[in-house]
Tab-separated table of C-alpha atoms in Angstrom:
chain	number	residue	atom	x	y	z
Q	6	UNK	CA	-32.415	-8.501	36.369
Q	7	UNK	CA	-35.222	-8.569	33.794
Q	8	UNK	CA	-38.902	-7.966	34.478
Q	9	UNK	CA	-39.506	-11.688	34.171
Q	10	UNK	CA	-37.320	-12.201	37.258
Q	11	UNK	CA	-38.945	-9.446	39.362
Q	12	UNK	CA	-41.888	-10.802	41.412
Q	13	UNK	CA	-45.119	-9.099	40.383
Q	14	UNK	CA	-48.817	-9.507	41.156
Q	15	UNK	CA	-50.112	-10.119	37.639
Q	16	UNK	CA	-52.752	-9.980	36.445
Q	17	UNK	CA	-53.704	-7.221	38.839
Q	18	UNK	CA	-57.254	-7.619	40.191
Q	19	UNK	CA	-60.417	-5.910	39.011
Q	20	UNK	CA	-62.399	-4.947	42.122
Q	21	UNK	CA	-65.754	-3.195	42.696
Q	22	UNK	CA	-65.743	0.371	43.997
Q	23	UNK	CA	-68.375	2.737	45.336
Q	24	UNK	CA	-68.764	5.562	47.826
Q	25	UNK	CA	-71.584	6.026	50.328
Q	26	UNK	CA	-72.714	9.387	48.956
Q	27	UNK	CA	-73.158	8.250	45.368
Q	28	UNK	CA	-76.718	8.450	44.005
Q	29	UNK	CA	-78.854	5.300	44.029
Q	30	UNK	CA	-78.731	5.143	40.237
Q	31	UNK	CA	-74.930	5.359	40.026
Q	32	UNK	CA	-73.244	3.178	37.403
Q	33	UNK	CA	-71.242	0.061	38.223
Q	34	UNK	CA	-67.577	0.961	38.844
Q	35	UNK	CA	-64.567	-1.356	38.904
Q	36	UNK	CA	-60.966	-0.491	39.737
Q	37	UNK	CA	-58.091	-2.056	37.811
Q	38	UNK	CA	-55.693	-2.397	40.741
Q	39	UNK	CA	-52.388	-1.862	38.947
Q	40	UNK	CA	-51.216	-0.176	42.152
Q	41	UNK	CA	-50.820	-3.690	43.580
Q	42	UNK	CA	-48.404	-4.979	40.924
Q	43	UNK	CA	-45.174	-4.153	42.760
Q	44	UNK	CA	-44.229	-1.942	45.748
Q	45	UNK	CA	-41.708	0.125	43.768
Q	46	UNK	CA	-42.490	-0.473	40.084
Q	47	UNK	CA	-46.173	0.194	40.564
Q	48	UNK	CA	-49.111	0.699	38.256
Q	49	UNK	CA	-48.593	2.119	34.801
Q	50	UNK	CA	-44.869	2.399	35.532
Q	51	UNK	CA	-44.664	-1.406	35.375
Q	52	UNK	CA	-46.655	-1.363	32.155
Q	53	UNK	CA	-44.514	1.351	30.599
Q	54	UNK	CA	-41.206	-0.304	31.479
Q	55	UNK	CA	-42.214	-3.907	30.768
Q	56	UNK	CA	-40.913	-3.847	27.187
Q	57	UNK	CA	-38.036	-1.429	27.803
Q	58	UNK	CA	-34.862	-3.514	27.916
Q	59	UNK	CA	-32.436	-1.549	30.070
Q	60	UNK	CA	-30.479	-4.495	31.435
Q	61	UNK	CA	-27.849	-4.220	28.683
Q	62	UNK	CA	-27.575	-0.435	28.869
Q	63	UNK	CA	-24.357	1.135	30.153
Q	64	UNK	CA	-26.073	4.241	31.553
Q	65	UNK	CA	-29.783	5.151	31.716
Q	66	UNK	CA	-31.159	8.669	32.051
Q	67	UNK	CA	-34.619	10.161	32.388
Q	68	UNK	CA	-36.340	13.340	33.492
Q	69	UNK	CA	-39.183	14.348	35.791
Q	70	UNK	CA	-40.269	16.187	38.908
Q	71	UNK	CA	-39.318	15.776	42.535
Q	72	UNK	CA	-42.232	13.411	43.182
Q	73	UNK	CA	-42.005	11.461	39.915
Q	74	UNK	CA	-43.383	7.930	40.160
Q	75	UNK	CA	-41.651	7.193	36.851
Q	76	UNK	CA	-38.192	8.150	38.124
Q	77	UNK	CA	-38.781	6.217	41.334
Q	78	UNK	CA	-39.731	3.055	39.440
Q	79	UNK	CA	-36.977	3.419	36.857
Q	80	UNK	CA	-34.371	4.170	39.521
Q	81	UNK	CA	-35.334	1.013	41.388
Q	82	UNK	CA	-35.237	-1.097	38.232
Q	83	UNK	CA	-31.793	0.244	37.296
Q	84	UNK	CA	-30.450	-0.246	40.829
Q	85	UNK	CA	-31.618	-3.874	40.968
Q	86	UNK	CA	-30.221	-4.458	37.472
Q	87	UNK	CA	-26.828	-2.923	38.279
Q	88	UNK	CA	-27.237	-0.206	35.650
Q	89	UNK	CA	-26.094	3.368	36.459
Q	90	UNK	CA	-29.027	5.786	36.448
Q	91	UNK	CA	-29.165	9.577	36.286
Q	92	UNK	CA	-32.355	11.448	37.163
Q	93	UNK	CA	-32.740	14.942	35.717
Q	94	UNK	CA	-35.032	16.796	38.124
Q	95	UNK	CA	-37.222	19.768	37.284
Q	96	UNK	CA	-36.460	22.368	39.973
Q	97	UNK	CA	-33.862	22.447	42.719
Q	98	UNK	CA	-34.610	20.302	45.765
Q	99	UNK	CA	-30.997	20.250	46.982
Q	100	UNK	CA	-31.879	21.867	50.328
Q	101	UNK	CA	-35.044	19.835	50.823
Q	102	UNK	CA	-34.901	16.428	49.166
Q	103	UNK	CA	-38.250	14.749	48.664
Q	104	UNK	CA	-38.695	11.155	49.894
Q	105	UNK	CA	-38.510	10.026	46.269
Q	106	UNK	CA	-35.135	11.712	45.786
Q	107	UNK	CA	-33.877	10.294	49.088
Q	108	UNK	CA	-34.753	6.820	47.791
Q	109	UNK	CA	-32.862	7.462	44.553
Q	110	UNK	CA	-29.821	8.560	46.536
Q	111	UNK	CA	-29.983	5.466	48.731
Q	112	UNK	CA	-30.068	3.295	45.588
Q	113	UNK	CA	-26.891	4.936	44.276
Q	114	UNK	CA	-28.567	6.947	41.521
Q	115	UNK	CA	-27.155	10.257	40.329
Q	116	UNK	CA	-29.385	13.329	40.655
Q	117	UNK	CA	-29.001	16.485	38.586
Q	118	UNK	CA	-31.281	19.493	39.061
Q	119	UNK	CA	-32.526	21.509	36.075
Q	120	UNK	CA	-33.548	25.138	35.891
Q	121	UNK	CA	-36.930	26.058	34.421
Q	122	UNK	CA	-35.167	27.235	31.277
Q	123	UNK	CA	-33.333	23.916	30.888
Q	124	UNK	CA	-36.486	21.924	31.509
Q	125	UNK	CA	-38.380	23.932	28.899
Q	126	UNK	CA	-35.835	22.733	26.301
Q	127	UNK	CA	-36.131	19.049	27.248
Q	128	UNK	CA	-37.473	17.914	23.861
Q	129	UNK	CA	-35.006	19.936	21.763
Q	130	UNK	CA	-31.893	18.759	19.943
Q	131	UNK	CA	-29.944	21.333	21.966
Q	132	UNK	CA	-30.942	19.581	25.181
Q	133	UNK	CA	-29.960	16.196	23.727
Q	134	UNK	CA	-26.549	17.569	22.784
Q	135	UNK	CA	-26.120	19.048	26.261
Q	136	UNK	CA	-26.938	15.697	27.879
Q	137	UNK	CA	-24.387	13.924	25.702
Q	138	UNK	CA	-21.657	16.487	26.365
Q	139	UNK	CA	-22.182	16.518	30.148
Q	140	UNK	CA	-22.978	12.872	30.879
Q	141	UNK	CA	-21.528	10.978	27.927
Q	142	UNK	CA	-23.305	8.186	26.021
Q	143	UNK	CA	-26.515	7.017	27.638
Q	144	UNK	CA	-29.920	5.478	26.995
Q	145	UNK	CA	-32.520	8.213	27.385
Q	146	UNK	CA	-36.092	7.437	28.404
Q	147	UNK	CA	-38.537	10.352	27.946
Q	148	UNK	CA	-40.444	11.994	30.763
Q	149	UNK	CA	-43.078	9.723	32.255
Q	150	UNK	CA	-41.619	6.746	30.403
Q	151	UNK	CA	-43.979	7.447	27.513
Q	152	UNK	CA	-42.715	5.624	24.433
Q	153	UNK	CA	-44.250	3.327	21.830
Q	154	UNK	CA	-42.949	0.393	23.855
Q	155	UNK	CA	-44.859	1.782	26.837
Q	156	UNK	CA	-48.084	1.608	24.818
Q	157	UNK	CA	-47.466	-2.137	24.313
Q	158	UNK	CA	-47.329	-2.616	28.073
Q	159	UNK	CA	-50.653	-0.815	28.525
Q	160	UNK	CA	-52.196	-3.052	25.856
Q	161	UNK	CA	-51.316	-5.991	28.122
Q	162	UNK	CA	-53.363	-4.341	30.860
Q	163	UNK	CA	-56.346	-3.964	28.539
Q	164	UNK	CA	-56.104	-7.663	27.653
Q	165	UNK	CA	-56.128	-8.471	31.374
Q	166	UNK	CA	-59.325	-6.451	31.842
Q	167	UNK	CA	-60.981	-8.350	29.005
Q	168	UNK	CA	-59.810	-11.682	30.410
Q	169	UNK	CA	-60.962	-10.897	33.971
Q	170	UNK	CA	-64.318	-9.628	32.719
Q	171	UNK	CA	-64.972	-12.863	30.841
Q	172	UNK	CA	-63.624	-15.021	33.678
Q	173	UNK	CA	-66.108	-13.560	36.154
Q	174	UNK	CA	-68.982	-13.294	33.651
Q	175	UNK	CA	-69.211	-9.535	34.028
Q	176	UNK	CA	-70.584	-7.129	31.466
Q	177	UNK	CA	-68.004	-5.616	29.165
Q	178	UNK	CA	-66.842	-2.137	30.220
Q	179	UNK	CA	-68.604	0.780	28.555
Q	180	UNK	CA	-66.080	3.341	29.814
Q	181	UNK	CA	-62.434	3.446	30.879
Q	182	UNK	CA	-61.045	6.247	33.064
Q	183	UNK	CA	-57.424	7.121	33.913
Q	184	UNK	CA	-55.266	10.140	34.804
Q	185	UNK	CA	-53.237	11.709	31.996
Q	186	UNK	CA	-49.809	13.349	32.277
Q	187	UNK	CA	-47.611	12.215	29.380
Q	188	UNK	CA	-50.059	10.330	27.156
Q	189	UNK	CA	-48.862	6.762	26.654
Q	190	UNK	CA	-51.202	5.150	29.178
Q	191	UNK	CA	-54.300	6.717	27.658
Q	192	UNK	CA	-53.036	5.895	24.157
Q	193	UNK	CA	-52.670	2.232	25.073
Q	194	UNK	CA	-56.173	2.219	26.534
Q	195	UNK	CA	-57.575	3.721	23.339
Q	196	UNK	CA	-55.742	1.206	21.169
Q	197	UNK	CA	-56.937	-1.637	23.405
Q	198	UNK	CA	-60.603	-0.587	23.415
Q	199	UNK	CA	-63.240	-0.922	20.721
Q	200	UNK	CA	-65.336	1.840	19.204
Q	201	UNK	CA	-68.344	0.925	21.374
Q	202	UNK	CA	-66.317	1.740	24.479
Q	203	UNK	CA	-65.333	5.235	25.608
Q	204	UNK	CA	-61.967	6.230	27.090
Q	205	UNK	CA	-61.909	9.276	29.354
Q	206	UNK	CA	-58.623	10.832	30.415
Q	207	UNK	CA	-58.393	13.078	33.476
Q	208	UNK	CA	-55.757	15.770	32.979
Q	209	UNK	CA	-53.546	16.200	36.052
Q	210	UNK	CA	-51.688	19.214	34.692
Q	211	UNK	CA	-52.430	22.328	32.684
Q	212	UNK	CA	-51.944	21.369	29.070
Q	213	UNK	CA	-55.069	21.530	26.925
Q	214	UNK	CA	-54.235	20.575	23.315
Q	215	UNK	CA	-50.696	19.579	24.403
Q	216	UNK	CA	-51.977	16.448	26.146
Q	217	UNK	CA	-54.293	15.625	23.255
Q	218	UNK	CA	-51.374	15.955	20.831
Q	219	UNK	CA	-49.237	13.684	23.027
Q	220	UNK	CA	-51.889	10.970	22.958
Q	221	UNK	CA	-52.548	11.348	19.233
Q	222	UNK	CA	-48.912	10.822	18.310
Q	223	UNK	CA	-49.011	7.401	19.967
Q	224	UNK	CA	-52.282	6.118	18.531
Q	225	UNK	CA	-51.683	7.131	14.883
Q	226	UNK	CA	-55.345	6.492	14.041
Q	227	UNK	CA	-58.579	8.364	13.676
Q	228	UNK	CA	-60.134	6.890	16.819
Q	229	UNK	CA	-62.836	9.194	18.177
Q	230	UNK	CA	-63.954	7.187	21.227
Q	231	UNK	CA	-61.919	9.253	23.662
Q	232	UNK	CA	-61.402	12.671	25.160
Q	233	UNK	CA	-59.485	14.376	27.950
Q	234	UNK	CA	-61.289	16.515	30.486
Q	235	UNK	CA	-59.367	19.474	31.892
Q	236	UNK	CA	-61.970	20.352	34.512
Q	237	UNK	CA	-60.215	18.684	37.457
Q	238	UNK	CA	-56.633	19.975	37.251
Q	239	UNK	CA	-56.915	21.779	40.626
Q	240	UNK	CA	-54.588	24.704	39.771
Q	241	UNK	CA	-51.981	22.548	38.019
Q	242	UNK	CA	-49.539	19.678	38.331
Q	243	UNK	CA	-48.867	18.554	41.921
Q	244	UNK	CA	-51.199	21.328	43.110
Q	245	UNK	CA	-54.245	20.585	45.158
Q	246	UNK	CA	-57.327	22.103	46.758
Q	247	UNK	CA	-59.119	21.581	50.085
Q	248	UNK	CA	-61.842	19.656	48.244
Q	249	UNK	CA	-59.362	17.285	46.587
Q	250	UNK	CA	-57.429	16.671	49.806
Q	251	UNK	CA	-60.645	15.978	51.702
Q	252	UNK	CA	-61.739	13.549	49.004
Q	253	UNK	CA	-58.406	11.686	49.084
Q	254	UNK	CA	-58.632	11.403	52.870
Q	255	UNK	CA	-62.164	10.064	52.549
Q	256	UNK	CA	-61.189	7.370	50.033
Q	257	UNK	CA	-58.136	6.405	52.065
Q	258	UNK	CA	-60.095	6.117	55.305
Q	259	UNK	CA	-63.312	4.467	54.063
Q	260	UNK	CA	-62.098	2.071	51.356
Q	261	UNK	CA	-59.219	-0.359	50.886
Q	262	UNK	CA	-57.754	1.846	48.151
Q	263	UNK	CA	-55.022	4.443	48.663
Q	264	UNK	CA	-54.931	7.551	46.472
Q	265	UNK	CA	-52.809	10.698	46.432
Q	266	UNK	CA	-53.601	14.218	45.153
Q	267	UNK	CA	-51.182	14.300	42.207
Q	268	UNK	CA	-52.421	11.492	39.948
Q	269	UNK	CA	-54.830	8.836	41.224
Q	270	UNK	CA	-56.693	11.181	43.561
Q	271	UNK	CA	-57.541	13.569	40.732
Q	272	UNK	CA	-58.839	10.722	38.567
Q	273	UNK	CA	-61.017	9.253	41.333
Q	274	UNK	CA	-62.241	12.726	42.311
Q	275	UNK	CA	-63.205	13.474	38.706
Q	276	UNK	CA	-65.108	10.192	38.428
Q	277	UNK	CA	-66.868	10.926	41.727
Q	278	UNK	CA	-67.964	14.354	40.524
Q	279	UNK	CA	-69.083	13.112	37.106
Q	280	UNK	CA	-71.188	10.375	38.725
Q	281	UNK	CA	-72.831	12.907	41.036
Q	282	UNK	CA	-73.463	15.175	38.019
Q	283	UNK	CA	-75.273	12.234	36.327
Q	284	UNK	CA	-72.733	12.172	33.506
Q	285	UNK	CA	-73.157	8.367	33.286
Q	286	UNK	CA	-76.172	6.102	32.951
Q	287	UNK	CA	-77.050	3.511	35.583
Q	288	UNK	CA	-76.440	0.792	32.991
Q	289	UNK	CA	-72.878	1.925	32.341
Q	290	UNK	CA	-70.005	-0.312	33.430
Q	291	UNK	CA	-66.927	1.777	34.223
Q	292	UNK	CA	-63.333	0.672	34.790
Q	293	UNK	CA	-61.060	3.238	36.408
Q	294	UNK	CA	-57.377	2.372	36.234
Q	295	UNK	CA	-55.410	2.921	39.427
Q	296	UNK	CA	-52.097	3.837	37.844
Q	297	UNK	CA	-50.260	3.330	41.129
Q	298	UNK	CA	-47.396	5.352	42.492
Q	299	UNK	CA	-47.978	7.218	45.732
Q	300	UNK	CA	-44.969	9.530	45.653
Q	301	UNK	CA	-47.276	12.547	45.782
Q	302	UNK	CA	-48.432	11.430	49.228
Q	303	UNK	CA	-44.887	11.202	50.607
Q	304	UNK	CA	-44.166	14.697	51.854
Q	305	UNK	CA	-41.504	15.566	54.396
Q	306	UNK	CA	-42.582	17.845	57.238
Q	307	UNK	CA	-40.324	20.612	55.903
Q	308	UNK	CA	-42.017	20.406	52.508
Q	309	UNK	CA	-45.612	20.880	53.638
């Protein structure tokens, strides 16, 4: 089953967004609702996998955490395509499977847990050799699905934003905002923007310089109209704070948008704080990309 045969809500809509406690001179904010594309292959996961042809693969493998939206989307795509899939999981959840891992099991995917030491070697030739010796020949997709093909999928999203803006006679965006974890989404946004527009990435994990290097290796240019802020990590990946959780609950209960504290919630929280800090002008026109995936909100009672 190819992506062309999987029903999807494309182009995803561009909808206005605001919160009641924003200042009167807040900028105009729009949300690119990529979270509405597909119930399982949601958001930037659709974009990243759109040009990845796995249908002819004999065995697909990828790596991520116990709440990985990427693994969830890829596992679903492989299951519906009849392609065996192995998920390499950072940490051992054997005694307390997350809802994401339970889904993978129900779809017939293989799960293999990695120690911290193994995970730390994930980009080494030693790790590649280990994968081959243990699992045999396979098609390997990097963590987060971040590849050069993934960047092409994000460029499609940027074209949609341009098309929708012109269709509804709206002002061109001055800023784009999105969460950053593995780099390809932000890289595609940078490549799809012009130098008069600014692209702001919200780091969702501790990785200053590492995240910037990840993005730079995908854009291969001297673009300077972007940066990543590391001010809203909230103690690290998949870690939260009372303020972040309260904000996510507020958005979920007062708007028609759902966010979670791992990815989308951190991006929306950062934008909220920057608006309140008067980081933007009233004349600015901001598009925040809802990158979809709500695995971080699916927590079993024994995992709280």
